[in-house]
Amino acid sequence: MKRTIVRTGTKSYPVIVHEALLEFDSLPEQLLGDDGRCIVITDENIAELHLSHFEKKLRSIGLKPKVLTIAPGETSKNSRQMLNLAQEMVWQEARRNTPVIALGGGVVGDLAGLVASLYLRGVPFVQVPTTLLAQVDSSIGGKTGIDLPEGKNLLGTFWHPEAVWTWVGFLKTLPAKQVREGLSECLKYGYIMDPAILERSTLIDPKNPLAEGNEIMELIHLCVESKARIVGQDVTDKGKRQFLYFGHRFGHAIEAIAGYKGITHGEAVAIGMTYESLIAESLGIATTGMTADIKERLRTLGLPYAMPRGITVEMLVEGCKRDKKRTGEGIRFALVRQPGQCVLEEIDPSKLLKILRSIG
Ligand SMILES: NC(=O)c1ccc[n+]([C@@H]2O[C@H](COP(=O)([O-])OP(=O)(O)OC[C@H]3O[C@@H](n4cnc5c(N)ncnc54)[C@H](O)[C@@H]3O)[C@@H](O)[C@H]2O)c1
């Protein structure tokens, strides 16, 4: 069992990475406040695979779950679904001290977190992440959100959980494609913060992530430590937390240009890391060979690194200009000097276009 404390200034909470599901000495008091009653939000896939085991475990630690299930996938992260869940909580007579437990990937976590932050102006919340991406990234740091027809994650709050309970055993049923998505985010931590993560990520077999015994647990723990550290230094995403955008500036643009079809988030981030590293090399920020290193690791894990056909440099720059995280005239990138060292750099769109054209 590994434990990391996330410190937000106003609140601290543990992220527990465990080889067993819900084996704790004690529960945070806030979770037992409503005589143990709690609302579990999950999606249909996870419900089929893991819900009965999970419910049994919850009961064994004194909780009495009511389960609300959504359809799987990004299309559930919308305002209609958010309101449905809130209404169902009213019908279940959920009170101010009734905790919401998100059992799922980033979609369930973001949606359930938003509902928990809004219902009766906020109820206790727990993340139980079931995808690798959610275990290393989305369950930590308190960002919640839903998509609008105009764009992804446009409506959201910061609402930190009381705890994150991570069980590596969930990964046994996760398809290899989704494991790769998570590994792409692990590489991101390796490049921006902790080079030890790079070697560990490439040891994982996406088709059988639990094969190497404790390797996956160690990897998740190192990523959680990195995320906790960065969130602790910049809870509201105004500075250092933006290092986490590495690969995401181009990654988000690629996803949007592709209409969120045919390419997964993790794949887009993998390509984004490659091209952002090329930018860093041509600006003299990255050490020579950084991009070659990234490509080699992506190749080992079966992740893409070439720009998908049909996406031109002009489309890419336009896509970056539309990104919601943009504030001024320039486009802000998290660029890696060498593994473990990251800087934020504003690049003027016309200069970016020129560099991209020269890269080809
Ligand atoms: N809040 C944050 O800080 C943050 C950070 C990164 C990403 N995100 C968000 O996370 C979302 C993506 O998350 P995701 O990749 O986990 O997607 P997801 O939640 O859609 O899960 C992917 C698929 O895997 C299935 N699944 C989940 N766990 C499984 C398991 N153990 N076995 C088998 N199938 C399983 C799900 O049903 C779903 O079909 C995006 O909406 C993104 O915006 C949020």
XYZ file of C-alpha atoms and ligand atoms in Angstrom:
404
model
C 0.000 0.000 0.000
C 1.278 3.499 -0.879
C -0.065 6.714 0.522
C 0.403 10.285 -0.733
C -1.080 13.390 0.855
C -2.334 16.115 -1.465
C -2.123 19.526 0.238
C -4.261 22.289 -1.208
C -3.785 25.017 1.390
C -7.349 24.709 2.695
C -7.576 20.927 2.743
C -5.402 17.822 2.693
C -6.460 14.394 1.487
C -4.852 11.005 0.981
C -4.387 9.155 -2.278
C -4.115 5.486 -1.354
C -2.771 3.126 -3.997
C -3.555 -0.389 -2.919
C -3.147 -3.954 -4.160
C -6.453 -4.792 -2.422
C -9.829 -3.092 -2.812
C -10.978 -0.929 0.129
C -8.808 -2.484 2.819
C -8.443 0.377 5.288
C -7.897 0.676 9.008
C -10.334 3.568 9.265
C -12.572 5.750 7.115
C -12.560 9.569 7.078
C -15.315 10.667 9.485
C -17.003 12.827 6.839
C -17.923 9.677 4.940
C -19.935 8.127 7.733
C -21.842 11.326 8.521
C -25.179 10.217 7.085
C -25.344 6.862 8.938
C -23.097 5.429 6.259
C -25.453 6.256 3.379
C -23.604 7.240 0.210
C -24.250 7.752 -3.501
C -22.078 5.761 -5.914
C -21.881 7.147 -9.450
C -20.492 4.792 -12.084
C -20.878 3.893 -15.764
C -22.531 0.807 -17.298
C -19.249 -0.902 -18.271
C -17.738 -0.611 -14.823
C -21.046 -1.561 -13.196
C -21.057 -4.814 -15.154
C -17.425 -5.636 -14.367
C -16.842 -4.408 -10.838
C -19.963 -3.092 -9.091
C -21.064 -6.127 -7.110
C -17.563 -6.623 -5.651
C -17.311 -2.900 -4.918
C -20.737 -2.670 -3.232
C -19.937 -5.691 -1.073
C -16.674 -4.041 0.005
C -18.408 -0.747 0.790
C -20.891 -2.542 3.012
C -18.053 -4.346 4.775
C -16.571 -0.988 5.814
C -19.857 0.411 7.085
C -21.189 2.277 4.045
C -24.696 1.831 2.577
C -24.509 2.609 -1.152
C -27.218 3.785 -3.559
C -25.942 3.398 -7.105
C -26.561 5.798 -10.012
C -25.350 4.580 -13.404
C -24.584 6.591 -16.544
C -23.821 5.515 -20.126
C -20.075 5.123 -20.705
C -17.985 7.619 -22.637
C -17.333 11.317 -23.103
C -20.858 11.961 -24.431
C -22.160 11.513 -20.859
C -20.152 14.496 -19.632
C -22.960 16.963 -20.343
C -25.343 19.303 -18.533
C -28.393 17.048 -19.004
C -26.631 14.128 -17.339
C -25.391 16.412 -14.564
C -28.953 17.578 -13.804
C -30.330 13.999 -14.008
C -27.820 12.882 -11.399
C -28.604 15.832 -9.129
C -32.343 15.070 -9.375
C -31.769 11.392 -8.666
C -29.865 12.435 -5.566
C -32.894 14.436 -4.426
C -35.114 11.367 -4.974
C -32.636 9.307 -2.965
C -32.939 11.928 -0.206
C -29.224 12.666 -0.255
C -28.324 15.247 2.369
C -25.468 17.664 2.958
C -23.462 14.950 4.660
C -24.191 12.211 2.100
C -20.949 11.496 0.268
C -20.704 10.942 -3.486
C -18.326 8.193 -4.569
C -17.129 8.250 -8.198
C -16.343 4.717 -9.355
C -14.889 5.042 -12.834
C -12.550 6.694 -15.268
C -12.068 10.396 -15.866
C -15.567 10.847 -17.295
C -17.320 9.529 -14.190
C -14.832 11.348 -11.921
C -15.236 14.742 -13.630
C -19.041 14.507 -13.810
C -19.595 13.094 -10.308
C -17.146 15.634 -8.885
C -19.092 18.492 -10.460
C -22.392 17.144 -9.128
C -20.841 16.714 -5.655
C -19.562 20.295 -5.726
C -22.969 21.742 -6.686
C -25.484 19.541 -4.846
C -26.669 21.495 -1.773
C -23.614 23.734 -2.395
C -21.247 20.843 -1.945
C -21.197 17.369 -0.388
C -18.224 15.130 0.517
C -16.677 13.384 -2.447
C -14.459 10.322 -2.985
C -12.666 9.260 -6.154
C -12.267 5.554 -6.927
C -10.441 5.669 -10.285
C -10.710 2.606 -12.524
C -8.653 3.606 -15.599
C -4.902 4.162 -15.551
C -5.447 7.734 -16.756
C -7.774 8.433 -13.848
C -5.443 6.711 -11.357
C -2.398 8.783 -12.353
C -4.082 12.029 -13.303
C -7.758 12.976 -13.296
C -8.676 11.707 -9.801
C -6.081 14.002 -8.189
C -6.167 17.764 -8.041
C -9.849 18.591 -7.696
C -10.729 19.607 -11.255
C -14.324 18.677 -12.141
C -16.190 19.424 -15.320
C -18.579 18.762 -18.167
C -18.445 19.565 -21.880
C -20.641 22.071 -23.709
C -21.530 21.785 -27.419
C -19.004 24.633 -27.874
C -16.098 22.728 -26.349
C -14.625 20.297 -23.851
C -14.562 20.915 -20.088
C -16.014 24.409 -20.434
C -18.081 24.163 -17.245
C -16.406 23.062 -14.056
C -15.304 23.676 -10.501
C -12.428 22.889 -8.193
C -13.790 20.375 -5.673
C -11.249 18.260 -3.883
C -12.165 14.766 -2.717
C -11.928 13.567 0.880
C -9.832 10.700 -0.408
C -8.747 8.896 -3.554
C -8.936 5.109 -3.280
C -6.973 3.477 -6.057
C -7.054 -0.271 -6.582
C -4.644 -1.500 -9.240
C -6.783 -4.625 -9.736
C -9.275 -2.555 -11.785
C -6.663 -2.485 -14.549
C -7.052 -6.227 -15.117
C -10.157 -5.550 -17.215
C -8.984 -2.331 -18.883
C -8.475 -2.658 -22.680
C -4.854 -2.199 -23.877
C -5.791 0.946 -25.812
C -6.904 2.614 -22.580
C -3.818 1.381 -20.719
C -1.699 3.066 -23.423
C -3.625 6.315 -22.879
C -2.657 6.210 -19.229
C 0.958 5.387 -20.053
C 1.092 8.429 -22.328
C 0.208 10.585 -19.284
C 2.799 8.729 -17.191
C 5.495 9.659 -19.739
C 4.336 13.264 -19.411
C 5.199 13.218 -15.659
C 8.533 11.622 -16.502
C 9.448 14.418 -18.906
C 8.186 17.360 -16.850
C 9.156 16.224 -13.355
C 10.590 12.820 -12.583
C 12.789 10.989 -15.118
C 12.555 7.752 -13.066
C 8.988 7.476 -14.373
C 10.221 7.153 -17.970
C 12.005 3.842 -17.479
C 9.186 2.466 -15.340
C 6.505 3.379 -17.902
C 8.211 1.435 -20.675
C 8.385 -1.676 -18.464
C 4.606 -1.977 -18.493
C 2.949 -4.270 -21.015
C -0.247 -2.453 -22.123
C -1.892 -5.830 -22.820
C -1.170 -7.072 -19.331
C -0.323 -4.147 -17.047
C -0.317 -6.267 -13.882
C 2.169 -8.797 -15.310
C 5.291 -7.366 -13.659
C 3.975 -7.620 -10.088
C 4.433 -4.364 -8.234
C 5.767 -2.368 -11.201
C 2.410 -0.810 -12.025
C 1.781 0.118 -8.394
C 5.174 1.765 -8.139
C 4.561 3.635 -11.396
C 1.121 4.881 -10.302
C 2.560 5.953 -6.957
C 5.383 7.958 -8.577
C 2.907 9.712 -10.887
C 0.573 10.469 -7.972
C 3.522 11.937 -6.039
C 4.384 14.157 -9.017
C 0.810 15.336 -9.449
C 0.362 15.932 -5.696
C 3.558 17.975 -5.617
C 2.584 20.159 -8.538
C -1.021 20.642 -7.333
C 0.300 21.551 -3.869
C 2.427 24.304 -5.421
C -0.319 25.735 -7.657
C -3.811 24.528 -6.717
C -5.740 26.823 -9.070
C -3.657 26.277 -12.208
C -2.184 29.757 -12.542
C 1.494 28.767 -12.822
C 3.478 25.601 -12.285
C 0.457 23.316 -12.642
C 0.525 24.313 -16.301
C 3.603 22.080 -16.700
C 0.947 19.365 -16.926
C -0.046 20.831 -20.306
C 3.071 19.288 -21.863
C 1.800 17.486 -24.961
C -1.695 18.837 -24.349
C -1.504 22.146 -26.237
C -1.131 20.337 -29.567
C -2.900 17.276 -28.161
C -6.155 19.186 -27.523
C -5.915 20.874 -30.923
C -5.475 17.487 -32.649
C -8.469 16.017 -30.782
C -10.654 18.993 -31.686
C -9.598 18.969 -35.373
C -10.368 15.219 -35.512
C -13.805 15.947 -34.003
C -12.935 13.746 -30.965
C -13.193 10.694 -33.238
C -10.630 8.166 -34.447
C -7.904 9.356 -32.077
C -7.908 8.991 -28.311
C -6.817 11.678 -25.850
C -3.693 9.709 -24.900
C -2.715 9.232 -28.543
C -3.194 12.946 -29.255
C -1.063 13.798 -26.210
C 1.666 11.417 -27.421
C 1.801 13.219 -30.789
C 1.574 16.540 -28.959
C 4.610 15.710 -26.789
C 6.615 14.849 -29.904
C 5.783 18.077 -31.749
C 6.119 20.300 -28.678
C 9.544 18.784 -28.148
C 10.439 19.594 -31.768
C 9.414 23.192 -31.039
C 11.568 23.203 -27.895
C 14.521 21.862 -29.870
C 14.184 24.468 -32.608
C 13.980 27.258 -29.980
C 17.169 25.914 -28.405
C 15.287 25.111 -25.169
C 15.451 21.317 -25.334
C 18.687 19.401 -25.455
C 19.293 17.763 -28.831
C 17.957 14.226 -28.879
C 14.906 14.927 -26.662
C 12.460 14.291 -29.498
C 14.259 11.111 -30.540
C 14.003 9.888 -26.928
C 10.267 10.643 -26.808
C 9.623 8.888 -30.125
C 11.506 5.800 -29.034
C 9.521 5.479 -25.807
C 6.208 6.041 -27.588
C 7.157 3.418 -30.179
C 7.975 0.900 -27.414
C 4.534 1.406 -25.868
C 2.696 1.259 -29.198
C 1.701 4.944 -29.076
C 1.742 7.188 -32.176
C 4.136 10.112 -32.694
C 3.469 11.258 -36.272
C 0.918 13.962 -37.080
C -2.269 12.327 -38.441
C -2.801 12.786 -42.176
C -4.896 15.776 -43.109
C -3.851 17.939 -40.150
C -1.871 20.880 -41.502
C 0.355 23.244 -39.514
C -2.173 26.040 -40.167
C -4.981 23.927 -38.646
C -2.788 23.148 -35.670
C -2.012 26.796 -34.928
C -5.693 27.743 -35.324
C -6.587 24.898 -32.949
C -4.095 26.184 -30.355
C -5.515 29.707 -30.675
C -8.982 28.407 -29.798
C -7.818 26.520 -26.687
C -9.773 27.693 -23.643
C -6.646 27.886 -21.486
C -5.272 30.721 -23.546
C -5.157 34.089 -21.787
C -3.078 36.618 -23.762
C -2.017 37.027 -27.391
C 0.723 34.395 -27.250
C 0.147 30.651 -26.982
C 1.547 29.223 -23.777
C 3.472 25.972 -23.995
C 5.029 23.776 -21.341
C 8.357 22.889 -22.923
C 10.813 20.327 -21.623
C 14.534 21.223 -21.496
C 15.568 17.706 -20.574
C 13.748 14.934 -18.694
C 12.697 16.382 -15.320
C 13.019 20.071 -16.290
C 10.124 22.060 -17.696
C 9.545 25.755 -18.517
C 6.498 27.765 -19.589
C 6.972 29.692 -22.833
C 4.609 32.126 -24.616
C 4.935 31.792 -28.380
C 3.420 34.230 -30.821
C 1.074 32.388 -33.287
C 2.922 33.708 -36.373
C 6.265 32.572 -34.943
C 4.746 29.198 -34.101
C 3.531 28.822 -37.666
C 7.015 29.610 -38.983
C 8.668 27.057 -36.704
C 6.134 24.372 -37.592
C 6.639 25.020 -41.310
C 10.395 24.701 -40.879
C 9.952 21.395 -39.016
C 7.753 20.181 -41.873
N -10.061 16.314 -13.914
C -8.867 16.233 -14.438
O -7.872 16.739 -13.903
C -8.696 15.472 -15.722
C -7.402 15.156 -16.188
C -7.283 14.388 -17.344
C -8.428 13.950 -18.020
N -9.668 14.282 -17.549
C -10.878 13.812 -18.222
O -10.896 12.387 -18.152
C -11.707 11.893 -19.199
C -11.042 10.680 -19.803
O -10.919 9.712 -18.799
P -10.725 8.162 -19.131
O -9.685 8.019 -20.164
O -10.578 7.472 -17.840
O -12.091 7.807 -19.886
P -13.471 7.128 -19.448
O -13.880 7.502 -18.107
O -14.406 7.416 -20.573
O -13.104 5.579 -19.474
C -12.746 4.988 -20.693
C -13.554 3.725 -20.960
O -13.055 2.681 -20.134
C -14.127 2.044 -19.448
N -13.557 1.577 -18.195
C -13.226 2.309 -17.111
N -12.609 1.554 -16.209
C -12.559 0.313 -16.713
C -12.026 -0.919 -16.252
N -11.393 -1.011 -15.089
N -12.149 -2.012 -17.032
C -12.747 -1.928 -18.247
N -13.257 -0.798 -18.747
C -13.157 0.312 -17.979
C -15.194 3.087 -19.341
O -16.462 2.515 -19.186
C -15.034 3.829 -20.663
O -15.728 3.137 -21.666
C -11.899 13.037 -20.191
O -13.218 13.500 -20.100
C -10.934 14.111 -19.702
O -11.398 15.409 -19.959
C -9.802 15.021 -16.419
